[in-house]
């Protein structure tokens, strides 16, 4: 049985009518933890509840931000910094056996982790344009997340699986009139850290991969554009229900964002100069461009 206190405090200091400074501290405890394996052919995520062998994860987070509005709150801006330290974090040991393993807790290792970063936001709450109204926001986050375990990566720190230093979101909505709305959303993120084989050894006729340091490589950067057009129904007096049609394009420019990388071995091509097997990387992606037509109604 585990129990913990989770104190939290927040302070908001108003500098004037349009700007403020905010600071916060939070102690949080997580009684179910996620362990991710970045070397499996298919990304494998497993949840572990607290147990006699798995202690709950404790984190302390500090945040400090400056907020300011312009032009009678037409434009909102903010800049925040944070630092988070985590104890009793979990990860799989090197060369962990995950499939059909009845004693998965034995594959876990425990250590510390920490995160820090900056978040910037500019939000437009409504700007008249051609008899319509434009709104949206631009946000950018720079962040790092590290782990350090005595029994992993020779005790040296390494990026956590969700360490993605750069994250950008651009959202725009144009209400052309009472019936028509056009929207666009573009997102970008640094590729996820992964552990790749960098060599191989042949032992007893069996090819064994030799892996890089933990999470030393990254997948391709992720980015995607979504577009939509919405037509609202006519506003008729006495009507008791409303409806709208939305035509949307997910991943409008058909970006093939990587889901996983598999390393495949095949017999060497005759005349290639290789003997035995050739190894090549094979990318798998889930979604290309996806159109969608949606009918919404409320009453």
mmCIF file of C-alpha atoms in Angstrom:
data_model
loop_
_atom_site.group_PDB
_atom_site.id
_atom_site.type_symbol
_atom_site.label_atom_id
_atom_site.label_comp_id
_atom_site.label_asym_id
_atom_site.label_seq_id
_atom_site.Cartn_x
_atom_site.Cartn_y
_atom_site.Cartn_z
ATOM 1 C CA UNK A 1 0.000 0.000 0.000
ATOM 2 C CA UNK A 2 1.297 3.438 -0.957
ATOM 3 C CA UNK A 3 0.094 6.856 0.062
ATOM 4 C CA UNK A 4 1.440 10.340 -0.648
ATOM 5 C CA UNK A 5 0.612 13.991 -0.163
ATOM 6 C CA UNK A 6 0.248 16.100 -3.299
ATOM 7 C CA UNK A 7 0.587 19.796 -2.347
ATOM 8 C CA UNK A 8 0.071 22.424 -5.043
ATOM 9 C CA UNK A 9 0.389 26.202 -4.991
ATOM 10 C CA UNK A 10 -0.246 28.886 -7.581
ATOM 11 C CA UNK A 11 0.437 32.638 -7.509
ATOM 12 C CA UNK A 12 -0.896 35.237 -9.939
ATOM 13 C CA UNK A 13 0.538 38.765 -9.644
ATOM 14 C CA UNK A 14 -1.174 41.471 -11.725
ATOM 15 C CA UNK A 15 1.344 44.023 -12.971
ATOM 16 C CA UNK A 16 -1.373 46.163 -14.563
ATOM 17 C CA UNK A 17 -4.671 45.726 -16.424
ATOM 18 C CA UNK A 18 -3.035 43.927 -19.346
ATOM 19 C CA UNK A 19 -0.127 41.934 -17.934
ATOM 20 C CA UNK A 20 0.595 39.491 -15.134
ATOM 21 C CA UNK A 21 3.146 37.055 -13.782
ATOM 22 C CA UNK A 22 2.136 33.552 -12.753
ATOM 23 C CA UNK A 23 4.122 30.989 -10.777
ATOM 24 C CA UNK A 24 3.218 27.507 -9.608
ATOM 25 C CA UNK A 25 4.529 24.411 -7.890
ATOM 26 C CA UNK A 26 2.952 20.956 -7.937
ATOM 27 C CA UNK A 27 3.874 17.631 -6.378
ATOM 28 C CA UNK A 28 2.141 14.788 -8.185
ATOM 29 C CA UNK A 29 2.235 11.022 -7.742
ATOM 30 C CA UNK A 30 1.471 8.478 -10.451
ATOM 31 C CA UNK A 31 0.441 4.992 -9.366
ATOM 32 C CA UNK A 32 0.421 3.527 -12.865
ATOM 33 C CA UNK A 33 3.427 3.962 -15.121
ATOM 34 C CA UNK A 34 4.118 3.563 -18.828
ATOM 35 C CA UNK A 35 7.208 1.766 -20.125
ATOM 36 C CA UNK A 36 8.038 2.109 -23.822
ATOM 37 C CA UNK A 37 10.285 -0.094 -25.899
ATOM 38 C CA UNK A 38 11.872 1.843 -28.764
ATOM 39 C CA UNK A 39 13.767 -1.110 -30.262
ATOM 40 C CA UNK A 40 10.827 -3.394 -31.053
ATOM 41 C CA UNK A 41 9.693 -3.682 -34.654
ATOM 42 C CA UNK A 42 6.322 -2.385 -33.549
ATOM 43 C CA UNK A 43 6.351 0.263 -30.785
ATOM 44 C CA UNK A 44 5.328 -1.563 -27.626
ATOM 45 C CA UNK A 45 3.890 0.381 -24.695
ATOM 46 C CA UNK A 46 3.064 -1.399 -21.444
ATOM 47 C CA UNK A 47 1.392 -0.024 -18.323
ATOM 48 C CA UNK A 48 2.575 -1.160 -14.907
ATOM 49 C CA UNK A 49 0.515 -0.481 -11.757
ATOM 50 C CA UNK A 50 2.248 0.157 -8.456
ATOM 51 C CA UNK A 51 3.236 -3.104 -6.779
ATOM 52 C CA UNK A 52 5.760 -4.420 -4.262
ATOM 53 C CA UNK A 53 8.372 -4.168 -7.044
ATOM 54 C CA UNK A 54 7.173 -0.998 -8.830
ATOM 55 C CA UNK A 55 6.996 2.112 -6.674
ATOM 56 C CA UNK A 56 4.765 5.039 -7.707
ATOM 57 C CA UNK A 57 6.487 7.822 -9.622
ATOM 58 C CA UNK A 58 6.863 11.164 -7.821
ATOM 59 C CA UNK A 59 7.324 14.455 -9.622
ATOM 60 C CA UNK A 60 7.942 18.057 -8.595
ATOM 61 C CA UNK A 61 7.174 20.711 -11.187
ATOM 62 C CA UNK A 62 7.944 24.434 -11.079
ATOM 63 C CA UNK A 63 6.585 26.919 -13.613
ATOM 64 C CA UNK A 64 6.961 30.671 -14.146
ATOM 65 C CA UNK A 65 5.198 32.668 -16.835
ATOM 66 C CA UNK A 66 4.612 36.180 -18.132
ATOM 67 C CA UNK A 67 1.251 36.991 -19.723
ATOM 68 C CA UNK A 68 0.251 40.140 -21.592
ATOM 69 C CA UNK A 69 -2.738 41.194 -23.690
ATOM 70 C CA UNK A 70 -2.746 43.867 -26.390
ATOM 71 C CA UNK A 71 -5.385 46.039 -28.056
ATOM 72 C CA UNK A 72 -8.182 45.453 -25.530
ATOM 73 C CA UNK A 73 -7.523 41.703 -25.352
ATOM 74 C CA UNK A 74 -7.602 41.300 -29.128
ATOM 75 C CA UNK A 75 -4.153 39.698 -28.928
ATOM 76 C CA UNK A 76 -3.039 37.467 -26.060
ATOM 77 C CA UNK A 77 0.607 36.522 -25.543
ATOM 78 C CA UNK A 78 2.403 34.384 -22.993
ATOM 79 C CA UNK A 79 5.870 33.026 -22.282
ATOM 80 C CA UNK A 80 6.318 30.260 -19.713
ATOM 81 C CA UNK A 81 9.277 28.266 -18.418
ATOM 82 C CA UNK A 82 9.073 25.028 -16.461
ATOM 83 C CA UNK A 83 11.243 22.434 -14.772
ATOM 84 C CA UNK A 84 10.070 18.995 -13.662
ATOM 85 C CA UNK A 85 11.976 16.330 -11.743
ATOM 86 C CA UNK A 86 10.732 12.734 -11.490
ATOM 87 C CA UNK A 87 11.811 9.973 -9.108
ATOM 88 C CA UNK A 88 11.115 6.241 -9.475
ATOM 89 C CA UNK A 89 10.751 6.466 -13.262
ATOM 90 C CA UNK A 90 10.752 3.113 -15.060
ATOM 91 C CA UNK A 91 12.208 1.814 -18.303
ATOM 92 C CA UNK A 92 13.042 -1.552 -19.829
ATOM 93 C CA UNK A 93 16.543 -2.928 -19.412
ATOM 94 C CA UNK A 94 18.739 -3.455 -22.460
ATOM 95 C CA UNK A 95 17.672 -6.447 -24.585
ATOM 96 C CA UNK A 96 14.482 -6.903 -22.565
ATOM 97 C CA UNK A 97 12.284 -9.914 -23.354
ATOM 98 C CA UNK A 98 8.736 -8.541 -23.625
ATOM 99 C CA UNK A 99 6.656 -10.988 -25.621
ATOM 100 C CA UNK A 100 5.093 -13.923 -23.754
ATOM 101 C CA UNK A 101 7.051 -13.006 -20.628
ATOM 102 C CA UNK A 102 5.071 -13.792 -17.479
ATOM 103 C CA UNK A 103 7.528 -11.877 -15.281
ATOM 104 C CA UNK A 104 7.672 -8.514 -17.050
ATOM 105 C CA UNK A 105 8.485 -6.623 -13.858
ATOM 106 C CA UNK A 106 11.865 -8.347 -13.928
ATOM 107 C CA UNK A 107 12.642 -6.532 -17.202
ATOM 108 C CA UNK A 108 12.206 -3.108 -15.584
ATOM 109 C CA UNK A 109 14.862 -0.779 -14.261
ATOM 110 C CA UNK A 110 14.355 2.296 -12.083
ATOM 111 C CA UNK A 111 15.940 5.739 -12.010
ATOM 112 C CA UNK A 112 15.316 9.458 -12.291
ATOM 113 C CA UNK A 113 14.086 11.723 -15.064
ATOM 114 C CA UNK A 114 13.803 15.447 -15.585
ATOM 115 C CA UNK A 115 12.187 17.838 -18.058
ATOM 116 C CA UNK A 116 12.555 21.537 -18.789
ATOM 117 C CA UNK A 117 11.471 23.934 -21.479
ATOM 118 C CA UNK A 118 9.899 27.158 -22.721
ATOM 119 C CA UNK A 119 6.416 27.669 -24.144
ATOM 120 C CA UNK A 120 5.380 30.704 -26.198
ATOM 121 C CA UNK A 121 1.871 31.542 -27.407
ATOM 122 C CA UNK A 122 0.311 34.321 -29.506
ATOM 123 C CA UNK A 123 -3.482 34.168 -29.805
ATOM 124 C CA UNK A 124 -5.714 36.343 -32.005
ATOM 125 C CA UNK A 125 -9.253 36.478 -30.625
ATOM 126 C CA UNK A 126 -11.036 38.058 -33.570
ATOM 127 C CA UNK A 127 -9.873 40.431 -36.330
ATOM 128 C CA UNK A 128 -12.398 41.803 -38.850
ATOM 129 C CA UNK A 129 -11.561 40.834 -42.440
ATOM 130 C CA UNK A 130 -13.733 41.232 -45.547
ATOM 131 C CA UNK A 131 -16.984 41.359 -43.554
ATOM 132 C CA UNK A 132 -15.860 38.257 -41.641
ATOM 133 C CA UNK A 133 -13.733 37.475 -38.592
ATOM 134 C CA UNK A 134 -10.293 35.839 -38.349
ATOM 135 C CA UNK A 135 -9.040 34.123 -35.202
ATOM 136 C CA UNK A 136 -6.380 31.591 -34.281
ATOM 137 C CA UNK A 137 -3.047 31.151 -32.576
ATOM 138 C CA UNK A 138 0.619 30.298 -33.027
ATOM 139 C CA UNK A 139 2.385 28.298 -30.332
ATOM 140 C CA UNK A 140 5.962 27.100 -30.022
ATOM 141 C CA UNK A 141 7.476 24.845 -27.381
ATOM 142 C CA UNK A 142 11.123 24.032 -26.835
ATOM 143 C CA UNK A 143 11.562 21.234 -24.336
ATOM 144 C CA UNK A 144 13.908 18.441 -23.325
ATOM 145 C CA UNK A 145 13.245 15.290 -21.300
ATOM 146 C CA UNK A 146 16.103 13.163 -20.010
ATOM 147 C CA UNK A 147 16.472 9.940 -18.057
ATOM 148 C CA UNK A 148 19.335 8.486 -16.048
ATOM 149 C CA UNK A 149 19.307 4.904 -14.827
ATOM 150 C CA UNK A 150 22.300 3.144 -13.226
ATOM 151 C CA UNK A 151 21.626 -0.080 -15.200
ATOM 152 C CA UNK A 152 20.760 1.434 -18.604
ATOM 153 C CA UNK A 153 23.034 3.047 -21.193
ATOM 154 C CA UNK A 154 26.046 2.468 -18.936
ATOM 155 C CA UNK A 155 24.623 4.909 -16.416
ATOM 156 C CA UNK A 156 24.748 7.863 -18.831
ATOM 157 C CA UNK A 157 21.733 10.110 -19.389
ATOM 158 C CA UNK A 158 19.650 9.567 -22.516
ATOM 159 C CA UNK A 159 16.543 11.160 -24.088
ATOM 160 C CA UNK A 160 13.179 9.852 -22.939
ATOM 161 C CA UNK A 161 10.997 8.272 -25.664
ATOM 162 C CA UNK A 162 8.783 11.385 -25.680
ATOM 163 C CA UNK A 163 11.673 13.880 -25.879
ATOM 164 C CA UNK A 164 10.750 16.092 -28.838
ATOM 165 C CA UNK A 165 12.645 19.410 -28.563
ATOM 166 C CA UNK A 166 10.621 21.447 -31.052
ATOM 167 C CA UNK A 167 6.819 21.597 -31.252
ATOM 168 C CA UNK A 168 4.900 24.118 -33.378
ATOM 169 C CA UNK A 169 1.154 24.614 -33.870
ATOM 170 C CA UNK A 170 -0.457 27.161 -36.204
ATOM 171 C CA UNK A 171 -4.251 27.392 -36.167
ATOM 172 C CA UNK A 172 -6.380 29.801 -38.229
ATOM 173 C CA UNK A 173 -10.173 30.173 -38.476
ATOM 174 C CA UNK A 174 -11.923 32.540 -40.875
ATOM 175 C CA UNK A 175 -15.635 33.082 -40.308
ATOM 176 C CA UNK A 176 -16.429 34.464 -43.760
ATOM 177 C CA UNK A 177 -20.034 35.161 -42.803
ATOM 178 C CA UNK A 178 -22.763 33.628 -40.668
ATOM 179 C CA UNK A 179 -22.803 30.458 -42.783
ATOM 180 C CA UNK A 180 -19.279 29.816 -44.084
ATOM 181 C CA UNK A 181 -16.134 29.050 -42.044
ATOM 182 C CA UNK A 182 -12.708 28.041 -43.333
ATOM 183 C CA UNK A 183 -10.096 26.556 -40.974
ATOM 184 C CA UNK A 184 -6.496 25.379 -41.227
ATOM 185 C CA UNK A 185 -4.248 23.641 -38.721
ATOM 186 C CA UNK A 186 -0.530 22.922 -39.191
ATOM 187 C CA UNK A 187 1.547 21.003 -36.655
ATOM 188 C CA UNK A 188 5.231 20.176 -36.502
ATOM 189 C CA UNK A 189 7.263 18.156 -34.007
ATOM 190 C CA UNK A 190 10.800 16.831 -33.809
ATOM 191 C CA UNK A 191 11.032 13.122 -34.535
ATOM 192 C CA UNK A 192 10.716 10.653 -31.665
ATOM 193 C CA UNK A 193 13.949 9.193 -30.194
ATOM 194 C CA UNK A 194 14.640 5.556 -31.101
ATOM 195 C CA UNK A 195 17.339 2.945 -30.661
ATOM 196 C CA UNK A 196 18.602 1.540 -33.975
ATOM 197 C CA UNK A 197 20.949 -1.331 -34.816
ATOM 198 C CA UNK A 198 24.299 0.030 -36.015
ATOM 199 C CA UNK A 199 25.986 -3.277 -36.786
ATOM 200 C CA UNK A 200 25.596 -7.021 -36.649
ATOM 201 C CA UNK A 201 27.442 -10.128 -35.566
ATOM 202 C CA UNK A 202 27.098 -13.692 -36.827
ATOM 203 C CA UNK A 203 27.312 -16.272 -34.043
ATOM 204 C CA UNK A 204 26.648 -19.906 -34.830
ATOM 205 C CA UNK A 205 25.018 -18.958 -38.113
ATOM 206 C CA UNK A 206 22.617 -16.580 -36.334
ATOM 207 C CA UNK A 207 22.691 -12.858 -37.104
ATOM 208 C CA UNK A 208 22.552 -10.735 -33.953
ATOM 209 C CA UNK A 209 22.033 -6.959 -34.158
ATOM 210 C CA UNK A 210 24.374 -4.567 -32.353
ATOM 211 C CA UNK A 211 22.418 -1.559 -31.106
ATOM 212 C CA UNK A 212 23.344 2.075 -30.632
ATOM 213 C CA UNK A 213 23.204 3.848 -27.295
ATOM 214 C CA UNK A 214 19.682 4.174 -25.859
ATOM 215 C CA UNK A 215 17.540 6.520 -27.976
ATOM 216 C CA UNK A 216 20.579 7.832 -29.870
ATOM 217 C CA UNK A 217 18.693 8.247 -33.162
ATOM 218 C CA UNK A 218 15.411 9.912 -34.137
ATOM 219 C CA UNK A 219 12.601 9.227 -36.550
ATOM 220 C CA UNK A 220 11.859 11.781 -39.250
ATOM 221 C CA UNK A 221 10.276 15.005 -38.073
ATOM 222 C CA UNK A 222 6.483 14.949 -37.914
ATOM 223 C CA UNK A 223 4.374 17.590 -39.656
ATOM 224 C CA UNK A 224 0.867 17.717 -41.060
ATOM 225 C CA UNK A 225 -1.661 20.195 -42.500
ATOM 226 C CA UNK A 226 -5.414 19.840 -41.897
ATOM 227 C CA UNK A 227 -8.007 21.892 -43.801
ATOM 228 C CA UNK A 228 -11.760 22.225 -43.419
ATOM 229 C CA UNK A 229 -14.730 24.155 -44.782
ATOM 230 C CA UNK A 230 -17.982 24.376 -42.809
ATOM 231 C CA UNK A 231 -21.419 25.386 -44.137
ATOM 232 C CA UNK A 232 -23.984 26.215 -41.458
ATOM 233 C CA UNK A 233 -27.697 25.828 -42.115
ATOM 234 C CA UNK A 234 -29.854 28.869 -42.656
ATOM 235 C CA UNK A 235 -31.103 30.540 -39.511
ATOM 236 C CA UNK A 236 -34.880 30.475 -39.926
ATOM 237 C CA UNK A 237 -37.239 31.975 -37.327
ATOM 238 C CA UNK A 238 -38.908 29.327 -35.174
ATOM 239 C CA UNK A 239 -36.569 26.521 -36.164
ATOM 240 C CA UNK A 240 -35.894 24.258 -33.180
ATOM 241 C CA UNK A 241 -32.730 22.619 -34.472
ATOM 242 C CA UNK A 242 -29.458 23.630 -36.147
ATOM 243 C CA UNK A 243 -27.213 21.782 -38.557
ATOM 244 C CA UNK A 244 -23.968 22.135 -40.508
ATOM 245 C CA UNK A 245 -21.869 20.329 -43.096
ATOM 246 C CA UNK A 246 -18.058 20.085 -42.793
ATOM 247 C CA UNK A 247 -15.699 18.969 -45.539
ATOM 248 C CA UNK A 248 -12.233 18.255 -44.125
ATOM 249 C CA UNK A 249 -8.860 17.060 -45.358
ATOM 250 C CA UNK A 250 -6.598 15.365 -42.817
ATOM 251 C CA UNK A 251 -2.922 15.518 -43.833
ATOM 252 C CA UNK A 252 -3.745 17.667 -46.835
ATOM 253 C CA UNK A 253 -0.325 17.396 -48.522
ATOM 254 C CA UNK A 254 -0.114 13.647 -47.921
ATOM 255 C CA UNK A 255 2.893 13.612 -45.601
ATOM 256 C CA UNK A 256 4.060 10.041 -44.881
ATOM 257 C CA UNK A 257 4.861 10.464 -41.190
ATOM 258 C CA UNK A 258 6.823 7.543 -39.772
ATOM 259 C CA UNK A 259 5.057 5.216 -37.362
ATOM 260 C CA UNK A 260 7.849 2.679 -37.056
ATOM 261 C CA UNK A 261 11.082 1.555 -38.704
ATOM 262 C CA UNK A 262 11.735 -2.170 -39.175
ATOM 263 C CA UNK A 263 15.096 -3.620 -40.170
ATOM 264 C CA UNK A 264 14.594 -6.446 -42.625
ATOM 265 C CA UNK A 265 17.127 -9.095 -43.656
ATOM 266 C CA UNK A 266 17.107 -10.645 -47.104
ATOM 267 C CA UNK A 267 19.445 -12.856 -49.104
ATOM 268 C CA UNK A 268 22.149 -10.727 -50.660
ATOM 269 C CA UNK A 269 21.544 -9.765 -54.279
ATOM 270 C CA UNK A 270 23.882 -11.643 -56.638
ATOM 271 C CA UNK A 271 26.713 -9.381 -57.778
ATOM 272 C CA UNK A 272 26.156 -6.857 -54.973
ATOM 273 C CA UNK A 273 29.454 -7.693 -53.312
ATOM 274 C CA UNK A 274 27.731 -8.874 -50.098
ATOM 275 C CA UNK A 275 27.696 -12.414 -48.801
ATOM 276 C CA UNK A 276 24.942 -13.879 -46.674
ATOM 277 C CA UNK A 277 22.225 -11.349 -45.876
ATOM 278 C CA UNK A 278 21.590 -7.708 -46.628
ATOM 279 C CA UNK A 279 19.819 -5.545 -44.044
ATOM 280 C CA UNK A 280 17.719 -2.541 -44.974
ATOM 281 C CA UNK A 281 15.360 -0.201 -43.145
ATOM 282 C CA UNK A 282 11.652 -0.312 -43.947
ATOM 283 C CA UNK A 283 9.379 2.559 -42.922
ATOM 284 C CA UNK A 284 5.735 2.055 -41.989
ATOM 285 C CA UNK A 285 3.286 4.946 -41.908
ATOM 286 C CA UNK A 286 -0.374 4.810 -40.938
ATOM 287 C CA UNK A 287 -2.263 7.591 -42.697
ATOM 288 C CA UNK A 288 -1.864 9.563 -45.883
ATOM 289 C CA UNK A 289 -4.410 12.144 -46.996
ATOM 290 C CA UNK A 290 -7.892 11.421 -45.566
ATOM 291 C CA UNK A 291 -11.008 13.308 -46.723
ATOM 292 C CA UNK A 292 -14.051 13.414 -44.477
ATOM 293 C CA UNK A 293 -17.579 14.731 -44.783
ATOM 294 C CA UNK A 294 -19.426 15.364 -41.539
ATOM 295 C CA UNK A 295 -23.040 16.297 -40.821
ATOM 296 C CA UNK A 296 -23.644 17.908 -37.420
ATOM 297 C CA UNK A 297 -26.948 18.797 -35.860
ATOM 298 C CA UNK A 298 -28.226 19.866 -32.453
ATOM 299 C CA UNK A 299 -31.694 20.417 -31.042
#
